[in-house]
Amino acid sequence: MSGPRRGSCLALRMAGVPEMKRPHPRRYAAVALAVAAATAAFVPLSAEAGQQAGLVESVTDTLLAERGPVVAAQRGVAALAREAVVEPRRSVSEWSFGAATIPGDANDHAPDASLYVAHRVAGRWQVGVLGSETFVSLTRQAPTSVVSAEEKALFKQNRAAAGPGAAARSVETGLALPVNASSSVGWGGGPHANDGQGSLYSSLDFGGSGTQIRAAAAGKIYRACVDANSNQTALILIVHANGYTTGYYHLNQRSGFPADGTSVDLGYSLGTAGTNTVCGGSANGAHVHFTLRSGDRNNLAFESVIGKTIGGWTFHTNGSNYDGYATHGTSKVQDGGTLYNYGRYAGSGPYAGTVNSSNGANVRSGTNSASSTVMYTAPNGRALAISCKTTGSTVNNSNVWYRLTDTDYVAAALTSTAATIPNC
């Protein structure tokens, strides 16, 4: 295992932990932060001298009170040290909004990232952590310069959709695999805990060196543990309206990354799989550590992937971390194999198709070419995974549209297929 990158991740508050040893050498699984206190001074990208008094301490205390017991239980300890990476991103007057992360420790435990909002009243900070009712209430009250109107609505919807018995508890998550649509990807780490131990298998490892990593669904994007020197991070969260939040760790981030709170579509490019540990630690081989989180349970607790369908595959465990398999119909793939990304799978198929248009084909959210959103433009020759056919706007004298397995649509006139496509 290579040693951690020392002194590169800048954050406001974090204690050093010794270098870790890797308990799963055959897998490139989740790894944690390992930064020597003597070699790193922690100041977040957006922090400035004269930071609002008491903010960091209040956010740290609230984060540990709400998330600490869950994380401690997964790590097998009675309680966590009073440590957090607090990164104010937008602050005006008595309000602050940003990222807050429980760092990893010496036992191969990965960081636990979240968002916070804080309001100072009579000299004391009231803090809410993503997933809590306090967070939703405070974001609703915050000025729009701190939390936008779109963010207010999304955070409320995210928590409501994650409630007991809500859609987010169903087998079908509405998420794609975090890679290119209609492509195959290696998965070297079967279902496992975010920390690599414990029984809540919330995480999966995908890809290898150079693999394009993409948003598993539409949502708003946020970064944690941003390196002030490079403005890059290895850790990204995307908050989705369907009650889930997805996490992406170890990325080699692409240039021109958008600001926190930017809306992104399914398939938005996040960077490439790598061993990036800008907050310290190490990774045993290039990959993305992909995590599933609930927008409500225990305040953004990790959600088990066992029995959940992501990208058309339902994930299972053989009883231990990193050891499992995925099923799609009659197909079964053990971890260490490759999975085809069927997207936000819903329905029959897939049936193979190909874009047959020199200008490419717009893949849309619906079948009305005048009003439905263009999700992306698939180039000529691009392989498509078709689920069924329906009708919509006329394109090149045909009103037939194909619904893809990620539930988006493409005009049949712009594609070719040898399959007999059933009606939706």
Short mmCIF file of C-alpha atoms in Angstrom, two decimals, residues 5 23-24 32 47 53 63-64 91 124 132 163 198 229 241 244 257 275 278 291 293 299 332-333 357 359 385 405 422:
data_model
loop_
_atom_site.label_atom_id
_atom_site.label_comp_id
_atom_site.label_asym_id
_atom_site.label_seq_id
_atom_site.Cartn_x
_atom_site.Cartn_y
_atom_site.Cartn_z
CA ARG A 5 -0.46 12.19 0.41
CA PRO A 23 -7.24 -5.72 5.49
CA HIS A 24 -8.52 -6.70 2.04
CA ALA A 32 -10.07 6.15 4.76
CA ALA A 47 -12.66 29.67 5.19
CA ALA A 53 -17.08 32.64 16.27
CA LEU A 63 -22.59 16.38 13.47
CA LEU A 64 -21.15 14.03 16.07
CA SER A 91 -22.03 32.63 4.85
CA ARG A 124 -25.61 30.66 19.81
CA SER A 132 -32.81 15.96 9.74
CA GLY A 163 -39.65 8.40 4.99
CA GLY A 198 -19.87 -4.02 10.05
CA ASN A 229 -4.32 24.38 -3.33
CA ALA A 241 -35.23 14.04 -5.19
CA TYR A 244 -31.37 9.00 -1.81
CA PHE A 257 -16.06 21.49 -11.83
CA THR A 275 -6.68 6.60 -6.15
CA VAL A 278 -6.81 14.46 -1.37
CA THR A 291 -22.18 4.75 -1.52
CA ARG A 293 -27.41 6.94 1.63
CA ASN A 299 -29.83 11.72 9.43
CA LYS A 332 -25.55 -13.72 -12.07
CA VAL A 333 -22.17 -12.00 -11.75
CA SER A 357 -28.07 9.62 -37.57
CA ASN A 359 -26.07 14.41 -36.26
CA ALA A 385 -30.37 -0.40 -24.50
CA THR A 405 -33.77 1.04 -19.99
CA PRO A 422 -42.64 -4.65 -27.61
#
